[in-house]
mmCIF file of C-alpha atoms in Angstrom:
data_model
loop_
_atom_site.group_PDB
_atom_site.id
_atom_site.type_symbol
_atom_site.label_atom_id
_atom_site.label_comp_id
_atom_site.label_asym_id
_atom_site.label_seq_id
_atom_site.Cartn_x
_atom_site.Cartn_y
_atom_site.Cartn_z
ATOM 1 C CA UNK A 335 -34.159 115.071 -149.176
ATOM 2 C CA UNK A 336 -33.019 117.095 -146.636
ATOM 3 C CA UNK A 337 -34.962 117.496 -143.121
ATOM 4 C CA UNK A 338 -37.271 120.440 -141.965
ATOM 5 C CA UNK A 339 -35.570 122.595 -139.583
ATOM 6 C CA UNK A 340 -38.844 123.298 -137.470
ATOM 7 C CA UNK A 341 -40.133 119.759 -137.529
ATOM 8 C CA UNK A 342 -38.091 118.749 -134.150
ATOM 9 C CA UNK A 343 -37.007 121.753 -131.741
ATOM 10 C CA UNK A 344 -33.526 121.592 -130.506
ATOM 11 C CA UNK A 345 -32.970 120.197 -127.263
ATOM 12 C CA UNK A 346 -31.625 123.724 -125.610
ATOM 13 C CA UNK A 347 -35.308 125.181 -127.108
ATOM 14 C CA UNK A 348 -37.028 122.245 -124.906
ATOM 15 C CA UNK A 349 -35.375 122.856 -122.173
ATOM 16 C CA UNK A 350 -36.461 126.789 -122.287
ATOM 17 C CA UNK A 351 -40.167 125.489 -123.069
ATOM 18 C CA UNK A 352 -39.932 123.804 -119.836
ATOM 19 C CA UNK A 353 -38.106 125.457 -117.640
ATOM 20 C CA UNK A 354 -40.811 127.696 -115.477
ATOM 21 C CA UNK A 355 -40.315 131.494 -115.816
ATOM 22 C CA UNK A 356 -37.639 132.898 -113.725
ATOM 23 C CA UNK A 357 -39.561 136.045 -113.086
ATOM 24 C CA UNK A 358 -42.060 134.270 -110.816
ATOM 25 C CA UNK A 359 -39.722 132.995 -108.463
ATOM 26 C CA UNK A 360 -37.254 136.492 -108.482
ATOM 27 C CA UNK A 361 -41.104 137.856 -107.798
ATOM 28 C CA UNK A 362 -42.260 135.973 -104.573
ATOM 29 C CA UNK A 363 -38.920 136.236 -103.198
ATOM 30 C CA UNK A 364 -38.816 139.836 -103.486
ATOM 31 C CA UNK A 365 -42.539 140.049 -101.398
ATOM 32 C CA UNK A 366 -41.238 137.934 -99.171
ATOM 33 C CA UNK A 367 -38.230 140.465 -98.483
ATOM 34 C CA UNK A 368 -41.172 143.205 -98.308
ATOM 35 C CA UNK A 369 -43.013 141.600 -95.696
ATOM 36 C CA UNK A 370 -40.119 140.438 -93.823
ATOM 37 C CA UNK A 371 -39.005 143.989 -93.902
ATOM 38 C CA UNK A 372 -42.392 145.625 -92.771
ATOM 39 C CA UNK A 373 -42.690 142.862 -90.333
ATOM 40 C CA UNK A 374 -39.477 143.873 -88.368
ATOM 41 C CA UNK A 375 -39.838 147.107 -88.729
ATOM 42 C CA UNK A 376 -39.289 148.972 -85.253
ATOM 43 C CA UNK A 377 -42.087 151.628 -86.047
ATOM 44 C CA UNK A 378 -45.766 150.972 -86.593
ATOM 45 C CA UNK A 379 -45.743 151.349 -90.227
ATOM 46 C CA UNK A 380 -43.109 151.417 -92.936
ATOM 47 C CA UNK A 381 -43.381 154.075 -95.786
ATOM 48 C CA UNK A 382 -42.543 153.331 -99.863
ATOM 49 C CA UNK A 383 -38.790 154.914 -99.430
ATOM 50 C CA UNK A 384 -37.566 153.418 -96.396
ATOM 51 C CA UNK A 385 -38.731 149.964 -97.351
ATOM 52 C CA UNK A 386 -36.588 149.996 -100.648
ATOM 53 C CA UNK A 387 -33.741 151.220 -99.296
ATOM 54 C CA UNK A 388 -34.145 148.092 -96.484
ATOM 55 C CA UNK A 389 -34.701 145.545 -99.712
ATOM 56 C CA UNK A 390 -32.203 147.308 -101.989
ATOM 57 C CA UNK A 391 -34.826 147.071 -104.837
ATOM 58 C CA UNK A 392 -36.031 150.052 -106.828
ATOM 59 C CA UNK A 393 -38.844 152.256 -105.154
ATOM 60 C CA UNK A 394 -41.321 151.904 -108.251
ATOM 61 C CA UNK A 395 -41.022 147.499 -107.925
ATOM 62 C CA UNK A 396 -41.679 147.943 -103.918
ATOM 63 C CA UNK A 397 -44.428 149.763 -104.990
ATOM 64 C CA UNK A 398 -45.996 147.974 -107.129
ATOM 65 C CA UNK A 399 -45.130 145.141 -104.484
ATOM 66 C CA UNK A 400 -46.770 146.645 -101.877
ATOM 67 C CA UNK A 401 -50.196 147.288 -103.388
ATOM 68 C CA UNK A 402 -50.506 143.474 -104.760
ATOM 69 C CA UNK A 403 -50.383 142.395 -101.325
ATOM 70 C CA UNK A 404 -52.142 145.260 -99.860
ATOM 71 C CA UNK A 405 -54.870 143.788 -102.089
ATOM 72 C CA UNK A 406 -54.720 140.608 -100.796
ATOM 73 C CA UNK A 407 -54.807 141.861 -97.485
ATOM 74 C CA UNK A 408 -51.077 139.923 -96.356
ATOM 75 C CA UNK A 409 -50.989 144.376 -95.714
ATOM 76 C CA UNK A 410 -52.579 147.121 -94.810
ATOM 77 C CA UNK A 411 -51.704 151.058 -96.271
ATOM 78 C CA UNK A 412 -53.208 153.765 -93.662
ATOM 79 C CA UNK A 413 -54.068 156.748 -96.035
ATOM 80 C CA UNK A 414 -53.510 159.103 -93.427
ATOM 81 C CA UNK A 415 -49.826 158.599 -92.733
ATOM 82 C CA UNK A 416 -49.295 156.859 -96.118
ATOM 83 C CA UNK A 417 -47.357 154.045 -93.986
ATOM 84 C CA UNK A 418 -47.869 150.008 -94.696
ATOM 85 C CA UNK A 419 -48.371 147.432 -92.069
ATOM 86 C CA UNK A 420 -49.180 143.543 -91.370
ATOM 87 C CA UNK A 421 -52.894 142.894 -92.545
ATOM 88 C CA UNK A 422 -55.177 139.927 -91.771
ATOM 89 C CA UNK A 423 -54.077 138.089 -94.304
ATOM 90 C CA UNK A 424 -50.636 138.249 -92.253
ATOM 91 C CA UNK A 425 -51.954 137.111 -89.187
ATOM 92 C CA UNK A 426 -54.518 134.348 -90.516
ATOM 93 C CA UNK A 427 -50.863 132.907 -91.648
ATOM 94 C CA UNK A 428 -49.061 133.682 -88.463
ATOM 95 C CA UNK A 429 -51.656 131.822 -86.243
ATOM 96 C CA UNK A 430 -51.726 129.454 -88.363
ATOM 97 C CA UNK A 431 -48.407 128.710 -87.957
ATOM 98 C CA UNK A 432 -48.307 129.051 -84.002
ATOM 99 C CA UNK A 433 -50.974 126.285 -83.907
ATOM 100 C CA UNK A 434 -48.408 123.688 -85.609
ATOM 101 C CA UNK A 435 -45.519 124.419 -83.877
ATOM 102 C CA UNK A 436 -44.391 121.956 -81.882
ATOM 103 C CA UNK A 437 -43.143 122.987 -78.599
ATOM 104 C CA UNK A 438 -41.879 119.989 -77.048
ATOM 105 C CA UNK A 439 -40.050 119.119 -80.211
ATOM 106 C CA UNK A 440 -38.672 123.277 -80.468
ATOM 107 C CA UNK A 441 -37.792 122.632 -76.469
ATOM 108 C CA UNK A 442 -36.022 119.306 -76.402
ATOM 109 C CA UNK A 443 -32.783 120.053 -77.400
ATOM 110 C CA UNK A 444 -32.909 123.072 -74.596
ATOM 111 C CA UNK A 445 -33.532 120.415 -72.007
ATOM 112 C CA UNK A 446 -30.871 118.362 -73.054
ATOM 113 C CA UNK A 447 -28.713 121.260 -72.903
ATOM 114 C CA UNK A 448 -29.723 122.132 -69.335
ATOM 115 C CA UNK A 449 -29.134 118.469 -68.236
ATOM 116 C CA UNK A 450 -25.803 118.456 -69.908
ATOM 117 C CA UNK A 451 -24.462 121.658 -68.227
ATOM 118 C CA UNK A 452 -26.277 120.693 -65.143
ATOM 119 C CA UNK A 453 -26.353 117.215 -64.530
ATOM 120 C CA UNK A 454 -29.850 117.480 -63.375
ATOM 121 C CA UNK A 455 -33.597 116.640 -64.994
ATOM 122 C CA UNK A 456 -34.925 119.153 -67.235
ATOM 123 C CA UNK A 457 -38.640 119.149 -67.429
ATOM 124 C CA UNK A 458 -41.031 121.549 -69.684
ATOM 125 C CA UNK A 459 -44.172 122.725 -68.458
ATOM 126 C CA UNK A 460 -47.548 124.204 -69.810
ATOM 127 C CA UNK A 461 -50.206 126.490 -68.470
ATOM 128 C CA UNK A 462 -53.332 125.103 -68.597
ATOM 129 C CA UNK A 463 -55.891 127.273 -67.020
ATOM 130 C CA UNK A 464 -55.668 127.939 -63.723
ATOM 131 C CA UNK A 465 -52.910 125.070 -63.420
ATOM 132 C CA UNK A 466 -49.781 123.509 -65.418
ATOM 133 C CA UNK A 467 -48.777 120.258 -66.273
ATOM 134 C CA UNK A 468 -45.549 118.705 -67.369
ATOM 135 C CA UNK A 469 -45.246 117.742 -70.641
ATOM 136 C CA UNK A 470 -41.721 116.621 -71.022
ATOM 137 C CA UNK A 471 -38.770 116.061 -69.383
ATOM 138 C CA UNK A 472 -35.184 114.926 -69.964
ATOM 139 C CA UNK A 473 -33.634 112.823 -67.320
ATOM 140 C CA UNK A 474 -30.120 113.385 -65.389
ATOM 141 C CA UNK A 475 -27.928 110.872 -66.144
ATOM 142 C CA UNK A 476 -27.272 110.689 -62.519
ATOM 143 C CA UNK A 477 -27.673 107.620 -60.501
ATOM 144 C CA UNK A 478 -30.072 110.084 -57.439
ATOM 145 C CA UNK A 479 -32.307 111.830 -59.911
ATOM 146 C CA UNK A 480 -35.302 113.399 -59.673
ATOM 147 C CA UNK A 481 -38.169 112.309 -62.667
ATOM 148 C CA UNK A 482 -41.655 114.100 -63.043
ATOM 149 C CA UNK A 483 -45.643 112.692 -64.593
ATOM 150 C CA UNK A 484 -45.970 113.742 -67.381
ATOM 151 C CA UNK A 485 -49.461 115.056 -67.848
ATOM 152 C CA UNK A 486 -50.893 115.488 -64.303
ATOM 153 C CA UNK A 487 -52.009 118.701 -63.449
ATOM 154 C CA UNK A 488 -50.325 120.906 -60.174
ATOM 155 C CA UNK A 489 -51.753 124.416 -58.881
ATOM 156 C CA UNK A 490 -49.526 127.577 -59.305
ATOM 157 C CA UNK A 491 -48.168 128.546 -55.595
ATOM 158 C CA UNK A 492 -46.460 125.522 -55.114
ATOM 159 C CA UNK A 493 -42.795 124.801 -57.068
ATOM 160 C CA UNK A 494 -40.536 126.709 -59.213
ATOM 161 C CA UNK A 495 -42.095 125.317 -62.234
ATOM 162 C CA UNK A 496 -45.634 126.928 -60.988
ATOM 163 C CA UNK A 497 -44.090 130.009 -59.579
ATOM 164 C CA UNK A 498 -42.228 131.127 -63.149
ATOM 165 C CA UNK A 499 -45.640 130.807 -64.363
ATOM 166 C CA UNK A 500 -47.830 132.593 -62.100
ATOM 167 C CA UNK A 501 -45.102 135.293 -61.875
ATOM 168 C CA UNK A 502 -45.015 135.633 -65.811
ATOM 169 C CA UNK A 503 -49.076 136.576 -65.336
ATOM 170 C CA UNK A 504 -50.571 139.908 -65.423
ATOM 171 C CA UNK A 505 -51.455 141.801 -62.352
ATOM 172 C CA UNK A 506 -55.276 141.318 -63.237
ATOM 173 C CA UNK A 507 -54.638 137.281 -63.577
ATOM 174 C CA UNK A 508 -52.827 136.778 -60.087
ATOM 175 C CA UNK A 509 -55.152 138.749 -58.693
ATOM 176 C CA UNK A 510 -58.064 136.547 -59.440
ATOM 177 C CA UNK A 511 -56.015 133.436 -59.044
ATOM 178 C CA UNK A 512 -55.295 134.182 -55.639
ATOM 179 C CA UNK A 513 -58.972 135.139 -54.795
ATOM 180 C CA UNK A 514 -60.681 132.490 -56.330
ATOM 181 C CA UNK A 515 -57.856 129.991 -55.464
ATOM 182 C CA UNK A 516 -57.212 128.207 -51.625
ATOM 183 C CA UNK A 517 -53.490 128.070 -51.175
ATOM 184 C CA UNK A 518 -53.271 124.440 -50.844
ATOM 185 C CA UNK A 519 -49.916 123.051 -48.811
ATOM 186 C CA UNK A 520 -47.914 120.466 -50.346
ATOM 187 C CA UNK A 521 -45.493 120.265 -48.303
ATOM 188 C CA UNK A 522 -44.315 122.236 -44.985
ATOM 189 C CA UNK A 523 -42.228 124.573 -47.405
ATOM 190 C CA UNK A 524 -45.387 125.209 -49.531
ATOM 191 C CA UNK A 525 -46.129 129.404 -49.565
ATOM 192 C CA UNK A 526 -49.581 129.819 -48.140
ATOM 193 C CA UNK A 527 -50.179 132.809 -47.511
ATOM 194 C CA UNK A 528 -51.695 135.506 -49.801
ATOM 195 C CA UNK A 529 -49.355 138.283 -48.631
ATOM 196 C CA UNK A 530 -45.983 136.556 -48.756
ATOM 197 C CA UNK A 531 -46.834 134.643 -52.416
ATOM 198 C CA UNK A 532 -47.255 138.306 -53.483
ATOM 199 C CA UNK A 533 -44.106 138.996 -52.292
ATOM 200 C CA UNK A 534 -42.322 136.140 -53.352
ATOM 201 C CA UNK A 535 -44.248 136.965 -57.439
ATOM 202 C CA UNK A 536 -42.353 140.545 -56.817
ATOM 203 C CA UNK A 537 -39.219 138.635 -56.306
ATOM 204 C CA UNK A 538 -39.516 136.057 -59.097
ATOM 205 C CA UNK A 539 -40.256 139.205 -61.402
ATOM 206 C CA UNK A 540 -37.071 140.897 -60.657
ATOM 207 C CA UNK A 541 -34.851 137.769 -60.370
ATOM 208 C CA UNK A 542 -35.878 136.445 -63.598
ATOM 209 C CA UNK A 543 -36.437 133.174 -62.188
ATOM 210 C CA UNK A 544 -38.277 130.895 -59.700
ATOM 211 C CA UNK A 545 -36.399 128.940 -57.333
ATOM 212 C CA UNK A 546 -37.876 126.042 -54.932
ATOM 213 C CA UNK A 547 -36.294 123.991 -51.979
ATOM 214 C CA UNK A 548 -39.274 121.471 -51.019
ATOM 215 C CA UNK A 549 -42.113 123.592 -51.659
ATOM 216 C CA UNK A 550 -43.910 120.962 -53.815
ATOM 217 C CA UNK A 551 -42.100 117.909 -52.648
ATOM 218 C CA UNK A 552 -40.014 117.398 -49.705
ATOM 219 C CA UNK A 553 -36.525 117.130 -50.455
ATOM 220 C CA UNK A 554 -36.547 118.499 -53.991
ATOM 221 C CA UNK A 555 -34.616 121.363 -55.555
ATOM 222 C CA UNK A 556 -35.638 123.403 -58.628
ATOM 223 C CA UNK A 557 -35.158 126.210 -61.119
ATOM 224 C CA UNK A 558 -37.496 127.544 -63.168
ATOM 225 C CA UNK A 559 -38.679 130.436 -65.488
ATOM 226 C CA UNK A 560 -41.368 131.251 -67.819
ATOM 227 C CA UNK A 561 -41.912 130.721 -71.645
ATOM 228 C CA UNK A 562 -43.886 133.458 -73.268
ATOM 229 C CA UNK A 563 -45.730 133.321 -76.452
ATOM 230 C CA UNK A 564 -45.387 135.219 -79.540
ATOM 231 C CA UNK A 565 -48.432 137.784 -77.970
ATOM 232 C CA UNK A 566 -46.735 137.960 -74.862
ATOM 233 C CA UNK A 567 -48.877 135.651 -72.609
ATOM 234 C CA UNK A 568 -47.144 132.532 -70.763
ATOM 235 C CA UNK A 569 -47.203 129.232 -72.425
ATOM 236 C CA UNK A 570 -45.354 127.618 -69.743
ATOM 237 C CA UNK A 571 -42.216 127.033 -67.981
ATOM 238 C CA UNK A 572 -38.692 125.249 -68.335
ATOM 239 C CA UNK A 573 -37.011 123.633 -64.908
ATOM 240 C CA UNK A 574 -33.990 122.059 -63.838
ATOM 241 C CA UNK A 575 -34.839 119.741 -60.780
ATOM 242 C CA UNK A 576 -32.891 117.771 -58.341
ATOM 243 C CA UNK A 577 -32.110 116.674 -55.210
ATOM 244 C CA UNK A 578 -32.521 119.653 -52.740
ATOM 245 C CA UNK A 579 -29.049 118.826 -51.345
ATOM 246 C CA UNK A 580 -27.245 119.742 -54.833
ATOM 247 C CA UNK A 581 -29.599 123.219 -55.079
ATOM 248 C CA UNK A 582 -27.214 125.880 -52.286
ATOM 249 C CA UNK A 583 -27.655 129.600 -53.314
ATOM 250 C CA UNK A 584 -24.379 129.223 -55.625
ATOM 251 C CA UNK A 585 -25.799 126.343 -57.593
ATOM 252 C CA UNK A 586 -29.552 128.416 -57.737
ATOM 253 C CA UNK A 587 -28.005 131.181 -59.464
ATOM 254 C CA UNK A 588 -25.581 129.535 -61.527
ATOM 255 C CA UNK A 589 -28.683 127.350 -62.956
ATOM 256 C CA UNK A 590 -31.113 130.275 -62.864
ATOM 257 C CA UNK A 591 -28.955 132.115 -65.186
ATOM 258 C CA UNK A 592 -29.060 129.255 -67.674
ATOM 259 C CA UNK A 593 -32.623 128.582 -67.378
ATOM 260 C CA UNK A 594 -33.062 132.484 -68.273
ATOM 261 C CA UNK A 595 -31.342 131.781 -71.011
ATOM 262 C CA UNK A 596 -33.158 128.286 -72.046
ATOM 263 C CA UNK A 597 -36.497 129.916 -71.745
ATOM 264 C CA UNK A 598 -35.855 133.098 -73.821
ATOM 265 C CA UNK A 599 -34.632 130.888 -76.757
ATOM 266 C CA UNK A 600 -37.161 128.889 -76.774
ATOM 267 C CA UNK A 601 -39.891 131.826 -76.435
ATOM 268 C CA UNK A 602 -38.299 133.422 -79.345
ATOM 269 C CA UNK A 603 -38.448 130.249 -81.165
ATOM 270 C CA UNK A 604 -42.300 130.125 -80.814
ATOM 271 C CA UNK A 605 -42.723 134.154 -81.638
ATOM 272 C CA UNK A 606 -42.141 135.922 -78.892
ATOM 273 C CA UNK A 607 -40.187 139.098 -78.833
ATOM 274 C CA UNK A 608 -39.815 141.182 -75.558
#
C-alpha cells in the first residue's frame, strides 16, 4: 500500500513552519532606521519626504512607519508644521538607558590611554552636589607616582579635577557656589579669593582645561577637564596627575590637549553632543 503524501510534511515544509516570519524582523529594523534618522536630524522635526529619502525606503512604508510609533508615543507629529519628532516614549527609553550606563567601565580604557601616553595616574571624577569625588583611577607605572581615595569627597576651588568641574557649571551655579561656599585653603597655592577664582573659571572656559601646580596638595601636578552629560550638565571630570616637577607649561599643554580629547569621548559615549 503505498503511503499518504500529507501524513508527514517534508522536512523543507518544517523548517518554513518554524522559521519566524521574515517580515517582522525587516519591520523593526526599518523603525529603528526611522527613529535613528529623526533622532539625528539637525532640525527640530523631520517631515514624511526627507525621512525616506534618509532611509532609502518608499515614502508610503515611512509613513505608515511613522504613525505606528507616533501611536505609541516613541514620536510625536506637530499638525501645524506636519514635522515628526522624539516623543516620551523616546525619552522614557533614553533615561532609561543613561541610568545603566556605566561610567567607570565606558572611562577605563580612556584612563589607561592617558597613563600610557603620559606616564602619569589617570583618575575619574564625579560631581556630587556641591563637591566631587574620585571614583577611579589608573596608576602610572612609574616608580614616584601620585595615587588618589577613591570615594572621599573635595570642594570645587581647589585642584584641576575641581576646577574642570566648577568651570563646566552655569553662570547661575558658580554664582551660588561661590556665595554660599567659604573658599577653604588647602594648600598655600589654593585660589581663595572670589575675584581671582572668577577669573581663573574665565580662563579654564577658554583653555578647555584646568591645570593645577599644588593647589590641593603641595607638590602635585594635574590636568583636568570636564565630562558632560547627554543634557549638557557636568557629570564629572577626567585628570592626569603627577609629581609637580614633571607638570612645566610644555608638559600642561601637551597633556591638556589629550585630556580634551579623553573627556569629549567619553561625554559622547554617555550622550552628550555639543
Amino acid at each position: 500500500m503505498p503511503h499518504n503524501a500529507t501524513t508527514a510534511p517534508s522536512r523543507a515544509a518544517i523548517h518554513k513552519e518554524d522559521s519566524p516570519p521574515p517580515a517582522s524582523t525587516s519591520g523593526l529594523e526599518r523603525a529603528i532606521r526611522v527613529v535613528n534618522a529623526v533622532a539625528e536630524s539637525p532640525s527640530p522635526g523631520s517631515g514624511v519626504s526627507a525621512l525616506a529619502r534618509e532611509v532609502d525606503l518608499p515614502k508610503a512604508v515611512v509613513h505608515r512607519i511613522l504613525k505606528s510609533l507616533v501611536g505609541q508615543e516613541f514620536l510625536k507629529f506637530d499638525e501645524s508644521t506636519k514635522l515628526y519628532s522624539l516623543g516620551p516614549g523616546a525619552l522614557v527609553v533614553g533615561l532609561s538607558a543613561l541610568r545603566q550606563l556605566d561610567v567607570p567601565g565606558i572611562a577605563k580604557p580612556h584612563l589607561q590611554h592617558l597613563v600610557d601616553e603620559t606616564g602619569e595616574t589617570a583618575t575619574l571624577s564625579m560631581r556630587q552636589g556641591w563637591t566631587r569625588l574620585y571614583i577611579d583611577q589608573t596608576l602610572s607605572p612609574q616608580e614616584v607616582r601620585m595615587s588618589v581615595t577613591i570615594g572621599r569627597h573635595y570642594n570645587l576651588h581647589a585642584g584641576s579635577s575641581s576646577k574642570a568641574i566648577l568651570a563646566a557649571m552655569s553662570e547661575e551655579e558658580v554664582h551660588k557656589y561661590l556665595t554660599a561656599h567659604s573658599l577653604e585653603r588647602s594648600t598655600d597655592a589654593t585660589i581663595v579669593d572670589r575675584a581671582e577664582l572668577e577669573a581663573e573659571v574665565r580662563v579654564i572656559r577658554e583653555r578647555g582645561y584646568a591645570i593645577s601646580r599644588g593647589e590641593r596638595q603641595p607638590d602635585a601636578g594635574s590636568v583636568a577637564c570636564a565630562i558632560h552629560r547627554l543634557d549638557g550638565n557636568v557629570f564629572g571630570s577626567v585628570s592626569v596627575c603627577g609629581p609637580v616637577m614633571r607638570f612645566d607649561s610644555a608638559a600642561q599643554r601637551r597633556i591638556g590637549l589629550l585630556v580634551k580629547e579623553v573627556a569629549a569621548h567619553i561625554s559622547a559615549s554617555i550622550g552628550y553632543t555639543p
